[in-house]
mmCIF file of C-alpha atoms in Angstrom:
data_model
loop_
_atom_site.group_PDB
_atom_site.id
_atom_site.type_symbol
_atom_site.label_atom_id
_atom_site.label_comp_id
_atom_site.label_asym_id
_atom_site.label_seq_id
_atom_site.Cartn_x
_atom_site.Cartn_y
_atom_site.Cartn_z
ATOM 1 C CA UNK A 1 11.201 -8.025 34.728
ATOM 2 C CA UNK A 2 14.570 -8.539 33.037
ATOM 3 C CA UNK A 3 13.407 -6.808 29.840
ATOM 4 C CA UNK A 4 11.850 -3.905 31.701
ATOM 5 C CA UNK A 5 14.982 -3.497 33.820
ATOM 6 C CA UNK A 6 17.050 -2.907 30.685
ATOM 7 C CA UNK A 7 15.120 0.263 29.914
ATOM 8 C CA UNK A 8 17.394 2.278 32.201
ATOM 9 C CA UNK A 9 20.255 1.715 29.763
ATOM 10 C CA UNK A 10 18.502 3.813 27.141
ATOM 11 C CA UNK A 11 19.395 3.802 23.458
ATOM 12 C CA UNK A 12 22.940 3.154 22.257
ATOM 13 C CA UNK A 13 23.756 2.910 18.562
ATOM 14 C CA UNK A 14 26.266 0.413 17.191
ATOM 15 C CA UNK A 15 26.259 -3.214 16.044
ATOM 16 C CA UNK A 16 29.232 -4.646 17.942
ATOM 17 C CA UNK A 17 27.177 -5.737 20.962
ATOM 18 C CA UNK A 18 24.416 -7.158 18.796
ATOM 19 C CA UNK A 19 26.771 -9.199 16.627
ATOM 20 C CA UNK A 20 28.587 -10.565 19.670
ATOM 21 C CA UNK A 21 25.263 -11.504 21.267
ATOM 22 C CA UNK A 22 24.108 -13.338 18.137
ATOM 23 C CA UNK A 23 27.401 -15.237 17.864
ATOM 24 C CA UNK A 24 26.946 -16.367 21.467
ATOM 25 C CA UNK A 25 23.442 -17.569 20.560
ATOM 26 C CA UNK A 26 24.676 -19.531 17.542
ATOM 27 C CA UNK A 27 23.618 -16.987 14.897
ATOM 28 C CA UNK A 28 19.868 -17.741 14.896
ATOM 29 C CA UNK A 29 19.202 -14.841 12.526
ATOM 30 C CA UNK A 30 20.638 -16.256 9.311
ATOM 31 C CA UNK A 31 17.564 -16.957 7.178
ATOM 32 C CA UNK A 32 15.582 -15.393 4.323
ATOM 33 C CA UNK A 33 14.376 -11.992 5.503
ATOM 34 C CA UNK A 34 12.408 -8.863 4.776
ATOM 35 C CA UNK A 35 13.740 -5.644 6.319
ATOM 36 C CA UNK A 36 11.367 -2.663 6.552
ATOM 37 C CA UNK A 37 12.917 0.753 7.186
ATOM 38 C CA UNK A 38 11.436 4.254 6.964
ATOM 39 C CA UNK A 39 10.027 7.148 8.972
ATOM 40 C CA UNK A 40 6.357 6.086 9.103
ATOM 41 C CA UNK A 41 4.280 3.066 8.154
ATOM 42 C CA UNK A 42 6.885 0.433 8.995
ATOM 43 C CA UNK A 43 4.713 -1.628 11.337
ATOM 44 C CA UNK A 44 1.731 -1.710 8.978
ATOM 45 C CA UNK A 45 3.933 -2.576 5.995
ATOM 46 C CA UNK A 46 5.705 -5.325 7.940
ATOM 47 C CA UNK A 47 2.367 -6.835 9.009
ATOM 48 C CA UNK A 48 1.101 -6.768 5.421
ATOM 49 C CA UNK A 49 4.292 -8.312 3.996
ATOM 50 C CA UNK A 50 4.288 -11.072 6.613
ATOM 51 C CA UNK A 51 0.613 -11.779 5.930
ATOM 52 C CA UNK A 52 1.214 -12.043 2.181
ATOM 53 C CA UNK A 53 4.165 -14.403 2.598
ATOM 54 C CA UNK A 54 2.179 -16.541 5.004
ATOM 55 C CA UNK A 55 -0.681 -16.757 2.499
ATOM 56 C CA UNK A 56 1.707 -18.391 0.028
ATOM 57 C CA UNK A 57 2.502 -21.210 2.439
ATOM 58 C CA UNK A 58 5.581 -19.897 4.264
ATOM 59 C CA UNK A 59 6.050 -20.080 8.023
ATOM 60 C CA UNK A 60 6.710 -16.435 8.898
ATOM 61 C CA UNK A 61 8.249 -14.689 11.884
ATOM 62 C CA UNK A 62 7.338 -11.013 12.368
ATOM 63 C CA UNK A 63 9.191 -8.541 14.599
ATOM 64 C CA UNK A 64 7.771 -5.040 15.105
ATOM 65 C CA UNK A 65 8.030 -2.183 17.592
ATOM 66 C CA UNK A 66 6.877 -0.574 19.733
ATOM 67 C CA UNK A 67 4.203 -2.732 21.323
ATOM 68 C CA UNK A 68 0.791 -1.400 22.299
ATOM 69 C CA UNK A 69 -0.566 -4.171 24.499
ATOM 70 C CA UNK A 70 2.505 -6.053 25.774
ATOM 71 C CA UNK A 71 5.998 -7.307 24.949
ATOM 72 C CA UNK A 72 4.881 -10.464 23.143
ATOM 73 C CA UNK A 73 3.017 -8.384 20.571
ATOM 74 C CA UNK A 74 6.419 -7.563 19.043
ATOM 75 C CA UNK A 75 7.249 -11.190 18.225
ATOM 76 C CA UNK A 76 4.716 -13.066 16.096
ATOM 77 C CA UNK A 77 4.793 -16.390 14.298
ATOM 78 C CA UNK A 78 2.255 -16.919 11.532
ATOM 79 C CA UNK A 79 0.467 -13.753 12.649
ATOM 80 C CA UNK A 80 0.037 -14.758 16.298
ATOM 81 C CA UNK A 81 2.033 -13.282 19.222
ATOM 82 C CA UNK A 82 4.339 -15.939 20.650
ATOM 83 C CA UNK A 83 3.096 -17.703 23.755
ATOM 84 C CA UNK A 84 4.380 -16.898 27.214
ATOM 85 C CA UNK A 85 6.611 -19.981 27.428
ATOM 86 C CA UNK A 86 8.229 -19.413 24.053
ATOM 87 C CA UNK A 87 8.758 -15.718 24.781
ATOM 88 C CA UNK A 88 10.192 -16.431 28.249
ATOM 89 C CA UNK A 89 12.480 -19.094 26.804
ATOM 90 C CA UNK A 90 13.762 -16.787 24.069
ATOM 91 C CA UNK A 91 14.385 -13.896 26.475
ATOM 92 C CA UNK A 92 16.088 -16.266 28.940
ATOM 93 C CA UNK A 93 18.385 -17.534 26.190
ATOM 94 C CA UNK A 94 19.277 -13.954 25.286
ATOM 95 C CA UNK A 95 19.879 -13.077 28.951
ATOM 96 C CA UNK A 96 22.180 -16.099 29.417
ATOM 97 C CA UNK A 97 24.133 -15.102 26.315
ATOM 98 C CA UNK A 98 24.457 -11.536 27.598
ATOM 99 C CA UNK A 99 25.848 -12.810 30.901
ATOM 100 C CA UNK A 100 28.360 -14.992 29.039
ATOM 101 C CA UNK A 101 29.650 -11.968 27.123
ATOM 102 C CA UNK A 102 30.697 -10.224 30.343
ATOM 103 C CA UNK A 103 30.349 -6.756 28.850
ATOM 104 C CA UNK A 104 31.524 -3.759 30.907
ATOM 105 C CA UNK A 105 28.814 -2.001 32.900
ATOM 106 C CA UNK A 106 29.016 1.097 30.721
ATOM 107 C CA UNK A 107 28.561 -0.914 27.509
ATOM 108 C CA UNK A 108 25.754 -3.313 28.379
ATOM 109 C CA UNK A 109 23.187 -4.486 25.860
ATOM 110 C CA UNK A 110 20.053 -2.416 25.427
ATOM 111 C CA UNK A 111 16.443 -3.447 25.811
ATOM 112 C CA UNK A 112 15.896 -3.292 22.047
ATOM 113 C CA UNK A 113 18.962 -5.468 21.391
ATOM 114 C CA UNK A 114 17.741 -8.154 23.794
ATOM 115 C CA UNK A 115 14.245 -8.126 22.325
ATOM 116 C CA UNK A 116 15.622 -8.339 18.788
ATOM 117 C CA UNK A 117 17.874 -11.258 19.733
ATOM 118 C CA UNK A 118 14.964 -12.972 21.488
ATOM 119 C CA UNK A 119 12.882 -12.621 18.322
ATOM 120 C CA UNK A 120 15.594 -14.364 16.307
ATOM 121 C CA UNK A 121 15.753 -17.158 18.880
ATOM 122 C CA UNK A 122 11.975 -17.614 18.741
ATOM 123 C CA UNK A 123 11.912 -17.667 14.938
ATOM 124 C CA UNK A 124 14.762 -20.187 14.861
ATOM 125 C CA UNK A 125 13.043 -22.463 17.377
ATOM 126 C CA UNK A 126 9.836 -22.316 15.310
ATOM 127 C CA UNK A 127 11.795 -23.137 12.131
ATOM 128 C CA UNK A 128 10.422 -20.122 10.283
ATOM 129 C CA UNK A 129 10.992 -20.070 6.527
ATOM 130 C CA UNK A 130 11.259 -16.294 6.415
ATOM 131 C CA UNK A 131 11.382 -13.439 8.926
ATOM 132 C CA UNK A 132 10.043 -9.893 8.532
ATOM 133 C CA UNK A 133 11.706 -7.248 10.683
ATOM 134 C CA UNK A 134 10.832 -3.617 11.263
ATOM 135 C CA UNK A 135 13.854 -1.424 11.962
ATOM 136 C CA UNK A 136 13.805 0.564 15.184
ATOM 137 C CA UNK A 137 15.410 3.927 14.407
ATOM 138 C CA UNK A 138 17.384 4.721 11.278
ATOM 139 C CA UNK A 139 19.013 1.655 9.810
ATOM 140 C CA UNK A 140 22.795 1.750 9.618
ATOM 141 C CA UNK A 141 23.365 1.279 13.366
ATOM 142 C CA UNK A 142 20.004 -0.222 14.284
ATOM 143 C CA UNK A 143 20.062 -3.579 16.059
ATOM 144 C CA UNK A 144 18.084 -5.134 13.201
ATOM 145 C CA UNK A 145 20.885 -4.393 10.706
ATOM 146 C CA UNK A 146 22.472 -7.822 11.112
ATOM 147 C CA UNK A 147 20.478 -9.695 8.476
ATOM 148 C CA UNK A 148 22.268 -11.589 5.679
ATOM 149 C CA UNK A 149 22.197 -8.979 2.896
ATOM 150 C CA UNK A 150 22.243 -11.585 0.117
ATOM 151 C CA UNK A 151 19.045 -13.139 1.519
ATOM 152 C CA UNK A 152 17.186 -9.957 2.497
ATOM 153 C CA UNK A 153 14.579 -7.927 0.592
ATOM 154 C CA UNK A 154 14.457 -4.295 1.764
ATOM 155 C CA UNK A 155 11.556 -1.843 1.748
ATOM 156 C CA UNK A 156 11.805 1.886 2.492
ATOM 157 C CA UNK A 157 8.313 3.126 3.355
ATOM 158 C CA UNK A 158 9.050 6.874 3.272
ATOM 159 C CA UNK A 159 11.345 9.626 4.549
ATOM 160 C CA UNK A 160 10.483 12.582 6.770
ATOM 161 C CA UNK A 161 12.632 15.000 8.745
ATOM 162 C CA UNK A 162 12.612 13.443 12.218
ATOM 163 C CA UNK A 163 15.338 12.411 14.675
ATOM 164 C CA UNK A 164 17.521 14.902 12.823
ATOM 165 C CA UNK A 165 19.952 15.042 15.747
ATOM 166 C CA UNK A 166 20.731 11.353 15.132
ATOM 167 C CA UNK A 167 20.069 10.733 11.440
ATOM 168 C CA UNK A 168 20.893 13.999 9.669
ATOM 169 C CA UNK A 169 19.181 17.235 8.742
ATOM 170 C CA UNK A 170 18.295 16.543 5.084
ATOM 171 C CA UNK A 171 16.142 13.943 3.351
ATOM 172 C CA UNK A 172 19.210 12.603 1.551
ATOM 173 C CA UNK A 173 21.144 12.171 4.801
ATOM 174 C CA UNK A 174 18.250 10.379 6.499
ATOM 175 C CA UNK A 175 17.694 8.183 3.434
ATOM 176 C CA UNK A 176 21.391 7.295 3.440
ATOM 177 C CA UNK A 177 21.173 6.095 7.050
ATOM 178 C CA UNK A 178 18.119 3.962 6.290
ATOM 179 C CA UNK A 179 19.376 2.542 2.977
ATOM 180 C CA UNK A 180 22.650 1.494 4.603
ATOM 181 C CA UNK A 181 20.884 -1.802 5.387
ATOM 182 C CA UNK A 182 20.814 -2.649 1.649
ATOM 183 C CA UNK A 183 23.344 -4.771 -0.194
ATOM 184 C CA UNK A 184 25.265 -2.626 -2.669
ATOM 185 C CA UNK A 185 23.834 -3.065 -6.144
ATOM 186 C CA UNK A 186 20.611 -4.562 -4.791
ATOM 187 C CA UNK A 187 16.975 -3.576 -5.233
ATOM 188 C CA UNK A 188 14.865 -1.601 -2.772
ATOM 189 C CA UNK A 189 11.110 -1.025 -2.822
ATOM 190 C CA UNK A 190 10.244 2.599 -2.045
ATOM 191 C CA UNK A 191 6.856 3.863 -0.899
ATOM 192 C CA UNK A 192 5.058 7.099 -1.841
ATOM 193 C CA UNK A 193 7.081 10.186 -0.919
ATOM 194 C CA UNK A 194 7.084 13.937 -1.204
ATOM 195 C CA UNK A 195 9.253 15.132 -4.138
ATOM 196 C CA UNK A 196 12.100 16.372 -1.897
ATOM 197 C CA UNK A 197 12.187 13.061 -0.020
ATOM 198 C CA UNK A 198 12.193 11.030 -3.242
ATOM 199 C CA UNK A 199 14.998 13.169 -4.673
ATOM 200 C CA UNK A 200 17.031 12.614 -1.504
ATOM 201 C CA UNK A 201 16.274 8.900 -1.583
ATOM 202 C CA UNK A 202 17.382 8.588 -5.210
ATOM 203 C CA UNK A 203 20.640 10.374 -4.382
ATOM 204 C CA UNK A 204 21.308 8.043 -1.450
ATOM 205 C CA UNK A 205 20.385 5.011 -3.556
ATOM 206 C CA UNK A 206 22.750 6.097 -6.311
ATOM 207 C CA UNK A 207 25.631 6.160 -3.830
ATOM 208 C CA UNK A 208 24.977 2.459 -3.103
ATOM 209 C CA UNK A 209 24.188 1.593 -6.754
ATOM 210 C CA UNK A 210 20.704 0.502 -5.713
ATOM 211 C CA UNK A 211 17.837 -0.176 -8.111
ATOM 212 C CA UNK A 212 14.667 1.589 -6.942
ATOM 213 C CA UNK A 213 11.164 0.256 -7.522
ATOM 214 C CA UNK A 214 8.948 3.134 -6.404
ATOM 215 C CA UNK A 215 5.216 3.252 -5.739
ATOM 216 C CA UNK A 216 3.788 5.739 -8.230
ATOM 217 C CA UNK A 217 6.362 4.862 -10.867
ATOM 218 C CA UNK A 218 7.424 1.223 -11.325
ATOM 219 C CA UNK A 219 4.635 0.141 -8.943
ATOM 220 C CA UNK A 220 1.080 1.447 -9.331
ATOM 221 C CA UNK A 221 -2.062 1.335 -7.189
ATOM 222 C CA UNK A 222 -5.582 1.666 -8.562
ATOM 223 C CA UNK A 223 -8.574 2.169 -6.307
ATOM 224 C CA UNK A 224 -11.911 0.589 -7.165
ATOM 225 C CA UNK A 225 -15.230 0.954 -5.371
ATOM 226 C CA UNK A 226 -14.376 -1.497 -2.602
ATOM 227 C CA UNK A 227 -10.979 -2.861 -3.550
ATOM 228 C CA UNK A 228 -7.480 -2.098 -4.774
ATOM 229 C CA UNK A 229 -5.378 -3.329 -7.665
ATOM 230 C CA UNK A 230 -1.584 -3.249 -7.469
ATOM 231 C CA UNK A 231 0.761 -3.689 -10.430
ATOM 232 C CA UNK A 232 4.475 -4.405 -9.916
ATOM 233 C CA UNK A 233 7.218 -5.237 -12.422
ATOM 234 C CA UNK A 234 6.476 -8.912 -11.674
ATOM 235 C CA UNK A 235 2.689 -9.093 -11.722
ATOM 236 C CA UNK A 236 -0.769 -7.607 -11.271
ATOM 237 C CA UNK A 237 -2.925 -8.223 -8.202
ATOM 238 C CA UNK A 238 -6.584 -7.255 -8.558
ATOM 239 C CA UNK A 239 -9.604 -7.043 -6.238
ATOM 240 C CA UNK A 240 -7.498 -6.753 -3.077
ATOM 241 C CA UNK A 241 -9.263 -5.746 0.146
ATOM 242 C CA UNK A 242 -7.970 -2.714 2.027
ATOM 243 C CA UNK A 243 -8.251 -4.000 5.564
ATOM 244 C CA UNK A 244 -6.219 -1.157 7.116
ATOM 245 C CA UNK A 245 -7.858 2.276 7.079
ATOM 246 C CA UNK A 246 -6.646 5.439 5.435
ATOM 247 C CA UNK A 247 -5.141 6.539 2.108
ATOM 248 C CA UNK A 248 -1.579 5.956 3.344
ATOM 249 C CA UNK A 249 -2.309 2.245 3.751
ATOM 250 C CA UNK A 250 -2.803 1.875 0.018
ATOM 251 C CA UNK A 251 0.822 2.772 -0.536
ATOM 252 C CA UNK A 252 1.897 0.518 2.322
ATOM 253 C CA UNK A 253 0.091 -2.405 0.696
ATOM 254 C CA UNK A 254 1.843 -1.786 -2.619
ATOM 255 C CA UNK A 255 5.228 -1.709 -0.868
ATOM 256 C CA UNK A 256 4.386 -4.911 1.004
ATOM 257 C CA UNK A 257 3.422 -6.754 -2.185
ATOM 258 C CA UNK A 258 6.619 -5.762 -3.978
ATOM 259 C CA UNK A 259 8.960 -6.670 -1.121
ATOM 260 C CA UNK A 260 7.059 -9.917 -0.488
ATOM 261 C CA UNK A 261 7.531 -10.851 -4.151
ATOM 262 C CA UNK A 262 11.278 -10.445 -3.848
ATOM 263 C CA UNK A 263 11.395 -12.480 -0.633
ATOM 264 C CA UNK A 264 9.198 -15.090 -2.310
ATOM 265 C CA UNK A 265 11.537 -15.351 -5.281
ATOM 266 C CA UNK A 266 8.804 -14.341 -7.715
ATOM 267 C CA UNK A 267 5.132 -13.348 -8.030
ATOM 268 C CA UNK A 268 2.619 -14.284 -5.349
ATOM 269 C CA UNK A 269 0.813 -17.030 -7.277
ATOM 270 C CA UNK A 270 -2.022 -17.869 -4.893
ATOM 271 C CA UNK A 271 -4.052 -14.684 -5.276
ATOM 272 C CA UNK A 272 -7.245 -15.991 -3.601
ATOM 273 C CA UNK A 273 -5.231 -16.915 -0.502
ATOM 274 C CA UNK A 274 -3.578 -13.482 -0.504
ATOM 275 C CA UNK A 275 -6.967 -11.750 -0.702
ATOM 276 C CA UNK A 276 -8.380 -13.819 2.149
ATOM 277 C CA UNK A 277 -5.339 -13.218 4.346
ATOM 278 C CA UNK A 278 -5.276 -9.454 3.728
ATOM 279 C CA UNK A 279 -8.924 -9.164 4.746
ATOM 280 C CA UNK A 280 -7.982 -10.319 8.245
ATOM 281 C CA UNK A 281 -5.013 -8.008 8.907
ATOM 282 C CA UNK A 282 -5.296 -5.929 12.084
ATOM 283 C CA UNK A 283 -2.552 -3.650 13.455
ATOM 284 C CA UNK A 284 -3.104 -2.272 16.989
ATOM 285 C CA UNK A 285 -2.971 1.500 17.353
ATOM 286 C CA UNK A 286 -2.922 2.274 13.626
ATOM 287 C CA UNK A 287 -6.226 3.979 12.809
ATOM 288 C CA UNK A 288 -7.829 1.385 15.062
ATOM 289 C CA UNK A 289 -11.562 1.915 15.474
ATOM 290 C CA UNK A 290 -13.205 1.102 18.809
ATOM 291 C CA UNK A 291 -16.935 0.907 18.218
ATOM 292 C CA UNK A 292 -19.197 2.738 20.632
ATOM 293 C CA UNK A 293 -20.989 6.035 20.957
ATOM 294 C CA UNK A 294 -19.203 8.108 20.014
ATOM 295 C CA UNK A 295 -16.798 5.822 18.112
ATOM 296 C CA UNK A 296 -13.171 6.167 19.206
ATOM 297 C CA UNK A 297 -10.334 6.128 16.672
ATOM 298 C CA UNK A 298 -6.887 5.298 18.076
ATOM 299 C CA UNK A 299 -3.730 6.232 16.176
ATOM 300 C CA UNK A 300 -0.050 6.436 17.047
ATOM 301 C CA UNK A 301 0.777 9.439 14.842
ATOM 302 C CA UNK A 302 3.904 10.864 16.481
ATOM 303 C CA UNK A 303 5.426 13.207 13.895
ATOM 304 C CA UNK A 304 4.094 15.692 11.303
ATOM 305 C CA UNK A 305 3.975 13.141 8.468
ATOM 306 C CA UNK A 306 2.100 10.653 10.640
ATOM 307 C CA UNK A 307 -0.324 13.362 11.742
ATOM 308 C CA UNK A 308 -0.951 14.390 8.124
ATOM 309 C CA UNK A 309 -1.724 10.754 7.288
ATOM 310 C CA UNK A 310 -4.194 10.663 10.178
ATOM 311 C CA UNK A 311 -5.787 13.947 9.075
ATOM 312 C CA UNK A 312 -6.092 12.693 5.474
ATOM 313 C CA UNK A 313 -7.870 9.554 6.696
ATOM 314 C CA UNK A 314 -10.355 11.286 9.009
ATOM 315 C CA UNK A 315 -12.883 12.498 6.396
ATOM 316 C CA UNK A 316 -13.515 9.036 4.933
ATOM 317 C CA UNK A 317 -13.639 7.431 8.391
ATOM 318 C CA UNK A 318 -15.749 10.064 10.155
ATOM 319 C CA UNK A 319 -18.049 10.694 7.193
ATOM 320 C CA UNK A 320 -20.714 13.243 8.090
ATOM 321 C CA UNK A 321 -20.157 12.865 11.825
ATOM 322 C CA UNK A 322 -19.271 16.136 13.577
ATOM 323 C CA UNK A 323 -17.639 17.424 15.585
ATOM 324 C CA UNK A 324 -14.411 15.425 15.530
ATOM 325 C CA UNK A 325 -12.554 15.917 18.822
ATOM 326 C CA UNK A 326 -8.972 14.763 19.426
ATOM 327 C CA UNK A 327 -7.395 13.616 22.667
ATOM 328 C CA UNK A 328 -3.648 14.118 22.318
ATOM 329 C CA UNK A 329 -0.425 13.568 24.198
ATOM 330 C CA UNK A 330 3.054 14.187 22.787
ATOM 331 C CA UNK A 331 6.650 13.845 23.853
ATOM 332 C CA UNK A 332 8.781 16.906 24.397
ATOM 333 C CA UNK A 333 11.064 16.249 21.412
ATOM 334 C CA UNK A 334 8.194 16.241 18.879
ATOM 335 C CA UNK A 335 7.308 19.022 16.424
ATOM 336 C CA UNK A 336 3.998 19.878 18.061
ATOM 337 C CA UNK A 337 3.481 23.006 15.952
ATOM 338 C CA UNK A 338 3.613 21.066 12.671
ATOM 339 C CA UNK A 339 1.473 18.280 14.121
ATOM 340 C CA UNK A 340 -1.110 20.845 15.224
ATOM 341 C CA UNK A 341 -1.149 22.389 11.751
ATOM 342 C CA UNK A 342 -2.027 18.991 10.271
ATOM 343 C CA UNK A 343 -4.919 18.575 12.726
ATOM 344 C CA UNK A 344 -6.330 22.080 12.385
ATOM 345 C CA UNK A 345 -8.594 21.308 9.431
ATOM 346 C CA UNK A 346 -10.367 18.041 10.323
ATOM 347 C CA UNK A 347 -10.526 18.513 14.125
ATOM 348 C CA UNK A 348 -12.709 21.038 15.943
ATOM 349 C CA UNK A 349 -11.109 20.761 19.393
ATOM 350 C CA UNK A 350 -8.230 19.030 21.171
ATOM 351 C CA UNK A 351 -8.266 17.770 24.746
ATOM 352 C CA UNK A 352 -4.587 17.883 25.717
ATOM 353 C CA UNK A 353 -3.436 15.213 28.135
ATOM 354 C CA UNK A 354 -0.246 13.580 29.352
ATOM 355 C CA UNK A 355 0.728 9.947 28.844
ATOM 356 C CA UNK A 356 2.759 8.006 31.393
ATOM 357 C CA UNK A 357 5.945 8.427 29.342
ATOM 358 C CA UNK A 358 8.692 10.265 31.215
ATOM 359 C CA UNK A 359 9.263 12.677 28.310
ATOM 360 C CA UNK A 360 5.592 13.579 27.781
ATOM 361 C CA UNK A 361 4.687 17.279 27.743
ATOM 362 C CA UNK A 362 2.412 18.306 30.608
ATOM 363 C CA UNK A 363 -1.179 18.825 29.521
ATOM 364 C CA UNK A 364 -1.210 22.557 30.224
ATOM 365 C CA UNK A 365 1.931 23.203 28.207
ATOM 366 C CA UNK A 366 0.622 21.088 25.329
ATOM 367 C CA UNK A 367 -2.722 22.923 25.346
ATOM 368 C CA UNK A 368 -0.930 26.278 25.222
ATOM 369 C CA UNK A 369 1.133 25.204 22.194
ATOM 370 C CA UNK A 370 -1.942 23.862 20.406
ATOM 371 C CA UNK A 371 -3.833 27.099 21.002
ATOM 372 C CA UNK A 372 -0.867 29.107 19.711
ATOM 373 C CA UNK A 373 -1.163 27.036 16.529
ATOM 374 C CA UNK A 374 -4.814 28.066 16.208
ATOM 375 C CA UNK A 375 -6.559 25.004 17.681
ATOM 376 C CA UNK A 376 -9.162 25.155 20.421
ATOM 377 C CA UNK A 377 -7.580 23.177 23.253
ATOM 378 C CA UNK A 378 -8.116 22.450 26.932
ATOM 379 C CA UNK A 379 -5.933 20.478 29.363
ATOM 380 C CA UNK A 380 -7.080 17.357 31.216
ATOM 381 C CA UNK A 381 -4.048 15.720 32.784
ATOM 382 C CA UNK A 382 -5.331 12.181 33.317
ATOM 383 C CA UNK A 383 -5.719 10.323 29.962
ATOM 384 C CA UNK A 384 -8.825 8.375 30.994
ATOM 385 C CA UNK A 385 -10.473 11.575 32.218
ATOM 386 C CA UNK A 386 -9.432 13.301 28.994
ATOM 387 C CA UNK A 387 -11.221 10.664 26.899
ATOM 388 C CA UNK A 388 -14.265 10.945 29.149
ATOM 389 C CA UNK A 389 -14.226 14.714 28.714
#
């Protein structure tokens, strides 16, 4: 109830509140870390990196957002969401610290800040060896940007033009906001990107004197019949399972291996353990397949790049099955036209609906915009009825 009540405060950038809160808690965040920033693929990459580190014998804390099934999904230890008692204890500790700070009403902590602090408390109580954190939005002023830079390996999954009102209107500007989490002169692992995004990322990295290890250049991925092989500057990892669906996940795995190596202090030596652990990775809401007739594929694509990744994955997942019908809801600040363009090839029809989110577009308005983009669309306001339809 306390966490949900903080939602009314909305989103407020800045690190002053977060740093004060962590000082009050005794700085539970100061440990070896992996920080995953980027526009898309952060949650999957963070899960993969945490899984790889755990396979090498480390006790790993993992913090991701948003949740799909409940708050505790965001805070995991050794791959398992924390139990109710541990979560309640961590949130209570954060709440007590907030009350001790006596912040003015117009500058109270946000929901994301409290959850991030609670994750640090939980990882500290569990005596985690390393923690993997997914940034919320951007990087420079995100609540996760409090990690000790000399003990943190950073991964940038990709860059796309989103949240331009907050992060900037060019790839270079957005990359600069995300790479601000890096220690100057350090190394950053970079995932597959469009040429303009990579050019912008290199420019932003140059400003911070960062060394880039990029998938497709210093890091390579080879696809076999049923497995992947990844080569980094530190080692080669063959016969890896691709547990997460879609072409984009191959790049995410390569990023995760590279950043896990740096957090590990060297190559991942126990390759059989890494293979076994990767085979069991599951990430809710990321090309998640619910078996049935017809099978239902659930994905959280929420911007044009995410929708293109979904569209690219559909042919190998759907196979010869036709037609492929989408049920879609979107928030009002999203680029629906570009998202619709990505869906127009692999999808024959869209049932437009409206999620419970306050900023969701009404189903009729969404259907109109999809039809204007050339997609056959019909509105069904209730999401459960939309899936049934």
